XYZ file of C-alpha atoms in Angstrom:
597
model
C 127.235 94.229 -3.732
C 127.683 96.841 -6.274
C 123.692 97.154 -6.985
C 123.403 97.741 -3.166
C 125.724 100.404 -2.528
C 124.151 101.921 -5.303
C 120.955 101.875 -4.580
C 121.953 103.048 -0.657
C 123.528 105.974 -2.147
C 120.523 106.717 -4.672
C 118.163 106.513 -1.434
C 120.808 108.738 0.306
C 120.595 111.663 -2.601
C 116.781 111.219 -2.461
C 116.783 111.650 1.061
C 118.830 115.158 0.433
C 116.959 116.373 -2.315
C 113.403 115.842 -0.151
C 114.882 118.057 2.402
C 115.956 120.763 -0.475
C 112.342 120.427 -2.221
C 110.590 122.865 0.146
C 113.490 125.683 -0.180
C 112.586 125.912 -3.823
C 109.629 127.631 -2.301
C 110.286 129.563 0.920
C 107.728 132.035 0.455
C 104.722 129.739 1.001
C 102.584 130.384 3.787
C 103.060 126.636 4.821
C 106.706 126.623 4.158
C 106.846 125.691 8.266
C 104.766 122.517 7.177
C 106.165 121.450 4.336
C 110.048 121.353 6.241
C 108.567 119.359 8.836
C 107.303 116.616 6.381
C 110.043 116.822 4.227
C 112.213 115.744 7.035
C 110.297 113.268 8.089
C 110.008 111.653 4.782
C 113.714 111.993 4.040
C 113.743 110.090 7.580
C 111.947 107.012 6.522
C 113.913 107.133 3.015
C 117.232 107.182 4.831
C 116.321 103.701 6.628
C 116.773 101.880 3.464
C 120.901 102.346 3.317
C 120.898 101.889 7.044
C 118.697 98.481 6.993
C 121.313 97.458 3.522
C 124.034 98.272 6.161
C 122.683 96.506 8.886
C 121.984 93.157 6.509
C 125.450 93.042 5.073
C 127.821 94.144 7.724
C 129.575 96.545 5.676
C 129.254 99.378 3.066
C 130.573 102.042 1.619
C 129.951 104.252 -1.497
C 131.266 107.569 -2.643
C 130.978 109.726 -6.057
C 133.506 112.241 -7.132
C 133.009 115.977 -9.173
C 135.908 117.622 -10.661
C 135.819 121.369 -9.686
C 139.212 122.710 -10.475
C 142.628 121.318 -11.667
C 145.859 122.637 -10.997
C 147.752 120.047 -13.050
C 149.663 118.825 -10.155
C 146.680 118.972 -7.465
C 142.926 118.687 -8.262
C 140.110 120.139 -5.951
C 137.125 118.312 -6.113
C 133.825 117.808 -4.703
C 133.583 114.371 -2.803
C 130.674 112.501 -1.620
C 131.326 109.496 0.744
C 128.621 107.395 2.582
C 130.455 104.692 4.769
C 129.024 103.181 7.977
C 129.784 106.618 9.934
C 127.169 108.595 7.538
C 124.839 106.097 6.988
C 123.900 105.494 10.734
C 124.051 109.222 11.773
C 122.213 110.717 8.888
C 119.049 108.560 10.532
C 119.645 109.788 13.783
C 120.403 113.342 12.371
C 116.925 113.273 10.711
C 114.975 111.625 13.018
C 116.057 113.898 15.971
C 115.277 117.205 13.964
C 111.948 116.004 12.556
C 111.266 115.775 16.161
C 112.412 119.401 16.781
C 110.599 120.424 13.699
C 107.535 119.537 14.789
C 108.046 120.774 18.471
C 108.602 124.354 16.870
C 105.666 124.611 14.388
C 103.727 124.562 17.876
C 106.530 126.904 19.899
C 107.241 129.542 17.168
C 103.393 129.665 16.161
C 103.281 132.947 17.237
C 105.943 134.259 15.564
C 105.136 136.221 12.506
C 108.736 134.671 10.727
C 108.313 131.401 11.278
C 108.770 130.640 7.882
C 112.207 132.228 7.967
C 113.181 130.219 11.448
C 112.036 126.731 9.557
C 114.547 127.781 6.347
C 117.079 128.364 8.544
C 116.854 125.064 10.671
C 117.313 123.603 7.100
C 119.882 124.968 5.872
C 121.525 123.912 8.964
C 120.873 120.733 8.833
C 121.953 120.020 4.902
C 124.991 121.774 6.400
C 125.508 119.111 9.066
C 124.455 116.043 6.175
C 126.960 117.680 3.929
C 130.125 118.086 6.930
C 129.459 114.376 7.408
C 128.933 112.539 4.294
C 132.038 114.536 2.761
C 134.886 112.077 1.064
C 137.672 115.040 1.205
C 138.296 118.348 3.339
C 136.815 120.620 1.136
C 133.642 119.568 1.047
C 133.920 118.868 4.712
C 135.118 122.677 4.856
C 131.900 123.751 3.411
C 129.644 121.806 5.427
C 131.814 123.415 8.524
C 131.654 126.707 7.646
C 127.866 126.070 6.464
C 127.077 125.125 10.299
C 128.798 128.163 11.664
C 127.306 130.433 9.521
C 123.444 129.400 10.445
C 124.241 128.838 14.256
C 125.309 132.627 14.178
C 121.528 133.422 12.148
C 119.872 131.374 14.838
C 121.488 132.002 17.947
C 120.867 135.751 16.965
C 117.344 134.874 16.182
C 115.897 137.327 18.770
C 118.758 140.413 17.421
C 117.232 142.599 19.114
C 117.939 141.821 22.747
C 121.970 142.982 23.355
C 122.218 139.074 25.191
C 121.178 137.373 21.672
C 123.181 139.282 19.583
C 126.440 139.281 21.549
C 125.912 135.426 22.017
C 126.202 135.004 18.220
C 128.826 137.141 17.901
C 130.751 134.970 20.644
C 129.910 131.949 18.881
C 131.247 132.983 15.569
C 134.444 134.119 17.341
C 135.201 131.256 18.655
C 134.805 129.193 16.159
C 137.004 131.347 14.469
C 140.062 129.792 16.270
C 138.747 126.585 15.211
C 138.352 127.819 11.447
C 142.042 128.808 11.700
C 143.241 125.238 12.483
C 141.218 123.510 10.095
C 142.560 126.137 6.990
C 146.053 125.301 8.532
C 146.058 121.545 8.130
C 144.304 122.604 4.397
C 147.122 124.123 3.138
C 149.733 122.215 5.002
C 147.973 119.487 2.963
C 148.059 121.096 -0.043
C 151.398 122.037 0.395
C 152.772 118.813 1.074
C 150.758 116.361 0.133
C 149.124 117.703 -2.678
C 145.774 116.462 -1.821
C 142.785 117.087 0.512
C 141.091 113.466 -0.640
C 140.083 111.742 2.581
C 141.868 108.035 1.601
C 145.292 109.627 0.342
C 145.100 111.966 3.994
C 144.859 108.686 5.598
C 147.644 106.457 3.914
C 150.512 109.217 4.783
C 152.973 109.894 7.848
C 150.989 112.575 10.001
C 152.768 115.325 11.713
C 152.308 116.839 15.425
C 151.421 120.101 13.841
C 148.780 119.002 11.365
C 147.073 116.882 13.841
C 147.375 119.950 16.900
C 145.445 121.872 13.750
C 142.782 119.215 13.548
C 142.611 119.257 17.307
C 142.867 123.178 17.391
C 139.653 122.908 15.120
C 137.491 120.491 16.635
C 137.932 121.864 20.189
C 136.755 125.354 19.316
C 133.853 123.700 17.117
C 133.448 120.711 19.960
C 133.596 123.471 23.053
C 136.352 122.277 24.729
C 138.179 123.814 27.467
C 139.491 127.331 26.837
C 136.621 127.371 24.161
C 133.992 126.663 26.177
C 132.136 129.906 27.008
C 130.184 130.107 23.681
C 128.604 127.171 24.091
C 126.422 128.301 27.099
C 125.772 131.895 25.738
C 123.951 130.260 22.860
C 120.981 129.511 25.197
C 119.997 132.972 24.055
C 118.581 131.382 21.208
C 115.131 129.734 21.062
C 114.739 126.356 22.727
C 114.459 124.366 18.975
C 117.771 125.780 18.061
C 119.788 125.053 21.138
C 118.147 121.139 20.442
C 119.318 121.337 17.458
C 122.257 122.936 18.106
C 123.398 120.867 21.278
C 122.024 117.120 20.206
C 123.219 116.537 16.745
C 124.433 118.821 14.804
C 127.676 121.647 15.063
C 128.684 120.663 18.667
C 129.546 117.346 17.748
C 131.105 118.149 14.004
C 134.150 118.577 15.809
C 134.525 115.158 17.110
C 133.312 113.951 14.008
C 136.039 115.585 11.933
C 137.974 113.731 14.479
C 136.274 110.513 14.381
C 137.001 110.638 10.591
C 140.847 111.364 10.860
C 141.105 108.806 13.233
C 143.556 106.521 11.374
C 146.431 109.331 11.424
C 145.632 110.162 15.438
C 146.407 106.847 16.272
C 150.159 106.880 14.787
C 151.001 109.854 17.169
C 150.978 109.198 21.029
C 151.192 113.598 21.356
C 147.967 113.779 19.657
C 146.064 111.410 21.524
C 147.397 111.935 24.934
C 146.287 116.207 24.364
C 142.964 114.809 23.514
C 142.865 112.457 26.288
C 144.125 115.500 28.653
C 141.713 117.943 26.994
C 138.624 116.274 26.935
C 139.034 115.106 30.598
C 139.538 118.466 31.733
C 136.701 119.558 29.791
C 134.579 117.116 31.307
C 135.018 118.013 34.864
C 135.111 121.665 34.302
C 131.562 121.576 32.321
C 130.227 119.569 35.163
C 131.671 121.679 37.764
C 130.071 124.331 36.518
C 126.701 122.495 35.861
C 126.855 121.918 39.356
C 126.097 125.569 40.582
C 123.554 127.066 37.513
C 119.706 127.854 38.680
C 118.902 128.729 35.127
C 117.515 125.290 33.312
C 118.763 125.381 29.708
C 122.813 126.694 31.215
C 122.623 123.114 33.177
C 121.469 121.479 29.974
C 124.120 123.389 28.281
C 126.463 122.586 30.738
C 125.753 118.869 30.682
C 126.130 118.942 26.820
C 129.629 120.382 27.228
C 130.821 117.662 29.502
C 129.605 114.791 27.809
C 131.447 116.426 24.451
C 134.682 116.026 26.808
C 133.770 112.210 27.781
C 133.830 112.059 23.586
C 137.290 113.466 23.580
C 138.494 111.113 26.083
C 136.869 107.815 23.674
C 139.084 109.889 21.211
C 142.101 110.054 23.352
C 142.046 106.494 24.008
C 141.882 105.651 20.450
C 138.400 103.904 20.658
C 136.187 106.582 17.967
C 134.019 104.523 17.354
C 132.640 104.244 21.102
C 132.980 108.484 20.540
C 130.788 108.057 17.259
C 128.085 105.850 19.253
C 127.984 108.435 22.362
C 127.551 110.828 19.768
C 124.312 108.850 18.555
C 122.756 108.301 21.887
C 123.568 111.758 22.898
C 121.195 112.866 20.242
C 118.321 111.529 21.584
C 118.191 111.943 25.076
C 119.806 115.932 24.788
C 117.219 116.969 22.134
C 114.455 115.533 24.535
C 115.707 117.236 27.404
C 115.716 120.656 25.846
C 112.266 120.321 24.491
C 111.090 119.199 27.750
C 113.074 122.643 29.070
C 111.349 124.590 26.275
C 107.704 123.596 27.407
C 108.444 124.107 30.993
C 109.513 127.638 30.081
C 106.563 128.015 27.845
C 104.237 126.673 30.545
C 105.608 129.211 33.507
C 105.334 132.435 31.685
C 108.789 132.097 30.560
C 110.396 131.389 33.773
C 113.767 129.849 33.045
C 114.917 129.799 36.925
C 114.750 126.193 38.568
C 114.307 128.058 41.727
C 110.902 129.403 40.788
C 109.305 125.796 39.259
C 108.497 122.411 41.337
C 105.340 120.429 41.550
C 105.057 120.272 37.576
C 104.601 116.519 38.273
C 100.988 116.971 38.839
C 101.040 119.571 36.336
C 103.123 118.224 33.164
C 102.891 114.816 33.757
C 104.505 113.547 30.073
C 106.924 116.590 30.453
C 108.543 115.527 33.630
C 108.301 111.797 32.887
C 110.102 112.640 29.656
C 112.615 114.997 31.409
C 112.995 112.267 34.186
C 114.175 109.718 31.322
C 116.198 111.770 29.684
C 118.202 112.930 32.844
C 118.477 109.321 33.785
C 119.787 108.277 30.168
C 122.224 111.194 30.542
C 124.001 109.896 34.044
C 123.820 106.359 32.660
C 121.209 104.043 34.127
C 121.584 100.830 33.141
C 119.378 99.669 29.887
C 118.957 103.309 29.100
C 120.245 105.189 25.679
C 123.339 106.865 27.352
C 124.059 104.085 29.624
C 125.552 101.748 26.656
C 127.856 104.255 24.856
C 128.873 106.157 27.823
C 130.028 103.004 30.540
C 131.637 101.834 27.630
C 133.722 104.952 27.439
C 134.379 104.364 31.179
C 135.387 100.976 30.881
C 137.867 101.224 28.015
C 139.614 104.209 30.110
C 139.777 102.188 33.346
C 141.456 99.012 31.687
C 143.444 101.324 29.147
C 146.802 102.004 29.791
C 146.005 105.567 30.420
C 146.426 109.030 32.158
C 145.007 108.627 35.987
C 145.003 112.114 36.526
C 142.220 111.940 33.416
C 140.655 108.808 34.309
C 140.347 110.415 37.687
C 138.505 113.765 36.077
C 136.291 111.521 34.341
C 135.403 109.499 37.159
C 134.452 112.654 39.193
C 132.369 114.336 36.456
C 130.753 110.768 36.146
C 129.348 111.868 39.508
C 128.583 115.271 39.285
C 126.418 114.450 36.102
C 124.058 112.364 38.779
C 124.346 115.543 41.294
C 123.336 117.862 38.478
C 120.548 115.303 36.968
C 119.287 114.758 39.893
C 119.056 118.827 41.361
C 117.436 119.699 37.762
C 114.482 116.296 38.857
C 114.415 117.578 42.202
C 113.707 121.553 40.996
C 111.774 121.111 38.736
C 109.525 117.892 39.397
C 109.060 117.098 43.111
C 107.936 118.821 46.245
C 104.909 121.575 45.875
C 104.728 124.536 43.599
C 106.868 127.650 43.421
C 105.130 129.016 40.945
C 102.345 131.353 40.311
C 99.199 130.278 41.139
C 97.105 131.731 37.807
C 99.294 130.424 34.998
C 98.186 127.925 32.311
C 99.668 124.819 32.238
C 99.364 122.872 28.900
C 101.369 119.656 27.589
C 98.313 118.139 25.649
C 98.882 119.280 21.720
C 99.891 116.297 19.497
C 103.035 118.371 18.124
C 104.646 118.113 21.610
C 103.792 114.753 22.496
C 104.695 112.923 19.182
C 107.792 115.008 19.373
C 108.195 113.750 22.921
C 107.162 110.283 21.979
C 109.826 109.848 19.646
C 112.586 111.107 21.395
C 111.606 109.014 24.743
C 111.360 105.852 22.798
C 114.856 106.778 21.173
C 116.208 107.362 24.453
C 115.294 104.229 25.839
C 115.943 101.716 22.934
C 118.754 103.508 20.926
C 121.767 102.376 22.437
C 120.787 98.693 22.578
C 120.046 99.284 19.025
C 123.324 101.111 17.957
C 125.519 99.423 20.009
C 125.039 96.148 17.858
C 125.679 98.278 14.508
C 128.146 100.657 15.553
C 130.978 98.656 17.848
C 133.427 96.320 15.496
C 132.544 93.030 14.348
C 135.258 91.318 16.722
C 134.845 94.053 19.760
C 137.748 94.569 22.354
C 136.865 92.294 24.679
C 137.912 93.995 28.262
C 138.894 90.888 30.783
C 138.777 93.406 34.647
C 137.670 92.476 37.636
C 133.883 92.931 38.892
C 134.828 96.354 40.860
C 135.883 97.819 37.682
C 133.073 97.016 35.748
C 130.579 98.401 38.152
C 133.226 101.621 38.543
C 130.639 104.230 36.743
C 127.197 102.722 37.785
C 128.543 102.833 41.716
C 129.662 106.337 41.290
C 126.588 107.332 39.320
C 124.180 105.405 41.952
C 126.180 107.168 45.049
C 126.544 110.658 43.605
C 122.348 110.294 42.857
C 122.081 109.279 46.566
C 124.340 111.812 48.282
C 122.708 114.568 45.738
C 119.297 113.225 47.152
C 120.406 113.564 50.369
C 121.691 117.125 50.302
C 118.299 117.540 48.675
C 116.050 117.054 51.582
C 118.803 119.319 53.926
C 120.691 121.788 52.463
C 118.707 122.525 48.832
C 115.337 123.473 50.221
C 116.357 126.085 53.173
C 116.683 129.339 52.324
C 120.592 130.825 51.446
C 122.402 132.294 54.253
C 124.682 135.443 53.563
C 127.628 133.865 52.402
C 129.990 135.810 49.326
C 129.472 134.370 46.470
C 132.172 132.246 44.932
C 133.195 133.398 41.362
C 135.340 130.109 41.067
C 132.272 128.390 39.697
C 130.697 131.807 38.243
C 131.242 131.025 34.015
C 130.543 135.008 33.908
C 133.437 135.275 35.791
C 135.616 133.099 32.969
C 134.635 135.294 30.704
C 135.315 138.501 31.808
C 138.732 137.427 32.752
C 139.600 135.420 29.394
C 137.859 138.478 27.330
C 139.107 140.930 29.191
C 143.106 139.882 29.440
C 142.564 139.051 25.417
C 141.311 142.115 24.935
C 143.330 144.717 26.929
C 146.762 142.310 25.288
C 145.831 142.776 21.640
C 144.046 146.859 22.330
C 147.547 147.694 24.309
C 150.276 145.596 22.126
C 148.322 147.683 18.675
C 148.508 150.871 20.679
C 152.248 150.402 21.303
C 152.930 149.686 17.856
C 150.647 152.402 16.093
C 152.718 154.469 18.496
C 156.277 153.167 17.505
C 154.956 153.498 13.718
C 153.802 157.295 14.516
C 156.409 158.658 16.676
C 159.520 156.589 15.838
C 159.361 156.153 12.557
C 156.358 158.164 10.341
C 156.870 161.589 12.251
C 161.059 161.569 12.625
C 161.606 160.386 9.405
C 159.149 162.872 7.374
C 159.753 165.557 10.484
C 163.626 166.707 11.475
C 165.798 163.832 9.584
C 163.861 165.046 6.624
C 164.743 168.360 6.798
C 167.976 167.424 7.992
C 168.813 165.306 4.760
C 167.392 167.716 1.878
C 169.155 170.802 3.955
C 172.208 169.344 4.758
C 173.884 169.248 0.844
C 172.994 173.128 0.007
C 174.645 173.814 3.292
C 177.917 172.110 2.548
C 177.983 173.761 -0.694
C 177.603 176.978 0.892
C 180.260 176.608 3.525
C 182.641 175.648 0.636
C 182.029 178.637 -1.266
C 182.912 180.746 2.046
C 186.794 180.619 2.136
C 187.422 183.886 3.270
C 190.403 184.334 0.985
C 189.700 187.446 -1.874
C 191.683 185.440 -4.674
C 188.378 183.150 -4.663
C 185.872 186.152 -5.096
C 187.652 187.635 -7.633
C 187.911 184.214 -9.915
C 184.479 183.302 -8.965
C 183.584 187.450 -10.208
C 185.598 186.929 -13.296
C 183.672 183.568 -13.843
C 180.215 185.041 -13.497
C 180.898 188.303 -15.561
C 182.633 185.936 -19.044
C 178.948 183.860 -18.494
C 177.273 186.812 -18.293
C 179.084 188.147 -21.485
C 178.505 184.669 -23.331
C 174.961 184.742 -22.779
């Protein structure tokens, strides 16, 4: 057993080190090249600890660097590759070879495409480090590593003002998050004199450390409150937000939550706000998927709410049904958004659904691929997403649980067929919307292996992960036949009603109605950035104020002068008696000095 978890981890630091060969030389002209095989190989190399995993049930290996030591308390740098790593770092690496190679054909024209591929690197040793980390500093790192690149690639195209403030919102925002996590870090260090992952999990957990995990993977996770950021990062090119959205920074939140599971469980508080949280997020980030025309918000959108049916596995205590979501997410989300990125590529940069249609005839593979991955996303049966994400469902409906949440869930189960199926309906069916002279062009090897992958992934991935990933003895949920079909009738009806309102309502021209900002996410933001703003700008104005006039001015202005005059003044008045005995002493005084001197 020993030789095997060796050699897994050996394959594991190969698999790293492939992926930091090509950075040794970032100026070579195929540096774009050279990242894409480098993942790839570091792919296939990363199959060998998953197949020792898969042959022996269990495994788990971890090494341990000393960085400093404070005699009491240690900080060191810890590796750990349990069954958590060693199945996502696969999916990690396959998904973003698949990206990789979709951008050496979609960033071919830009003259720093060489700096875009070192970036997408960086991020993604970022994302390996966050979740093969044995303690919370390392894990730190790997957090802050993600952050840091999603701001250089969100901001990729700086120039526009939309790109740049979207980075700037992102970092932001995650800034909330960074303050919870450095909150339970020294409340750990404080107390428990460790950040080592095993001694976290073998103490008493408090409400407030675990609200700081929370606070920390909700702003990294987008969930309610903190959503905003997550849609404004469209502004990036379409490889990042795959990147971005599938399986890397969006879920490290849930991860981080995934991997402090153990202390969640001891405290009902904790669970029942993530429960809460990620229900509302669900149904809000559907809601507002409901309503977008632009193609990559909906996508967006969709990503958001699914990150909120995570929370809920999280809330119920099942993470490891969270973990597996996360897994098939990754497929079916990374295909979607390349499929988005040649449709915009294809229409002259057209991002509006409004303006496509017909690209059936047009993109054949494209559609087909989008078509799968929208139908993996509402949960079809057999499909990736339909595996991880009824079996979120049905541990919530036969859970002693929230109904107010179960509810939420339940109705952003259907909106994700309404949305699914308006994005199909756009963009594949009827006739043509747009222009008449533009080049249409899906057949380049890059795209279609790319596509390939990630379709085959989509299809066979949860069937695949769901016998790795679930326990060995699995909950075994005894409910009635209603309750097991709950999500696939809701999904099936939602699809037919959207279908419906399809063929009337979608396809006639808008009458003059006002337009409701209740589902406007513009509208969220200029009220949440706004209020935050004008609270903090007025409450420092008051208080420069009160420093100025109150306190700087009177004390250095009249009760200065007041204090250093006063004393001369008294000893004046003293000396002014009015009575000529006094002037004549103090005369006789003055002349016998006078004489002395």
């Amino acid at each position: 057993m020993f030789t095997l978890n060796a050699m897994a981890f050996a394959a594991m630091i190969v698999s790293i080190l492939l992926i930091v060969h090509p950075l040794m030389n970032p100026g070579s002209k195929t540096f774009h090249l050279n990242a894409k095989n480098a993942v790839k190989n570091a792919f296939f190399v990363s199959l060998i600890p998953l197949l020792l995993f898969v042959s022996e049930g269990q495994m788990e290996t971890s090494a341990n660097l000393k960085w400093f030591d404070f005699g009491l308390t240690n900080l060191s740098l810890t590796t750990q590759f349990d069954k958590y790593s060693i199945l996502f770092i696969p999916v990690a690496l396959l998904v973003t070879w698949s990206i990789l190679e979709f951008s050496t054909w979609y960033m071919h024209i830009d003259p720093n495409i060489g700096g875009f591929f070192k970036y997408l690197l960086i991020f993604l040793l970022a994302m390996i480090t966050l979740v093969s980390a044995g303690n919370l500093l390392l894990l730190f790192i790997g957090w802050e590593g993600v952050g840091i690149m999603s701001f250089l690639l969100i901001g990729w195209y700086h120039a526009r003002s939309n790109a740049a403030a979207a980075a700037l919102q992102a970092v932001l925002y995650n800034r909330v998050g960074d303050i919870g996590f450095l909150l339970t870090f020294c409340w750990l260090m404080k107390n428990a004199q460790s950040v080592e992952l095993p001694h976290i999990l073998s103490m008493h957990p408090t409400t407030i450390l675990l609200i700081g995990f929370i606070a920390a993977a909700a702003s990294k996770s987008a969930q309610f409150g903190l959503h905003p950021w997550l849609a404004s990062a469209m502004e990036g090119p379409t490889p990042v937000s795959a990147l971005l959205h599938s399986s890397t920074m969006v879920v490290a939140g849930i991860f981080l939550l995934i991997r402090i599971h153990p202390l969640l469980s001891q405290n009902q508080t904790a669970l029942t706000i993530c429960l809460c949280l990620g229900a509302v997020s669900t149904f809000f980030a559907a809601t507002c998927a409901l309503v977008q025309n632009d193609i990559k918000k909906i996508i967006a959108y969709s990503t958001s709410s699914q990150l909120g049916l995570m929370m809920v596995a999280i809330g119920l205590n099942f993470p490891y049904l969270a973990f597996f979501h996360i897994c098939t997410h990754a497929f079916f989300k990374a295909m979607l958004f390349l499929c988005s990125g040649l449709i915009i590529h294809s229409i002259n940069d057209e991002q509006d659904i409004r303006k496509m249609g017909g690209l059936q005839q047009a993109l054949p593979m494209t559609t087909t691929c989008l078509s799968i991955g929208s139908f993996a996303l509402m949960g079809i049966p057999f499909l990736a997403g339909f595996y991880s994400k009824d079996a979120i469902i049905e541990a919530a409906s036969s859970s002693y649980t929230n109904s107010m949440a179960l509810a939420l869930t339940l109705i952003a189960t259907a909106f994700t067929a309404v949305y699914s199926m308006r994005l199909i309906y756009f963009a594949s069916m009827l006739h043509p919307r747009t222009s008449p002279v533009l080049l249409y062009n899906e057949n380049d090897a890059r795209v279609l292996n790319s596509l390939t992958r990630l379709a085959i992934g989509s299809v066979l991935a949860g069937l695949l992960i769901s016998n790795i990933t679930l326990p060995n003895n699995p909950i075994i949920h005894t409910m009635p036949a209603y309750m097991k079909l709950t999500a696939l009738i809701i999904t099936l009806l939602a699809f037919t009603v959207a279908y419906d309102l399809a063929k009337t309502f979608w396809t006639t021209p808008p009458v003059n109605y006002a337009a409701s900002k209740k589902y406007d996410p513009l509208f969220y933001n200029q009220v949440v950035h706004r209020t935050s703003s004008d609270i903090v700008l007025n409450s420092a104005g008051q208080i420069v104020t009160h420093l100025m006039e109150s306190i700087l001015l009177k004390k250095f202005g009249p009760d200065h002068i007041e204090k250093t005059q006063l004393q001369p003044i008294k000893v004046v008045r003293i000396s002014q008696t009015g009575l000529i005995k006094t002037y004549l002493s103090i005369l006789f005084i003055t002349l016998v000095s006078a004489l002395m001197i």
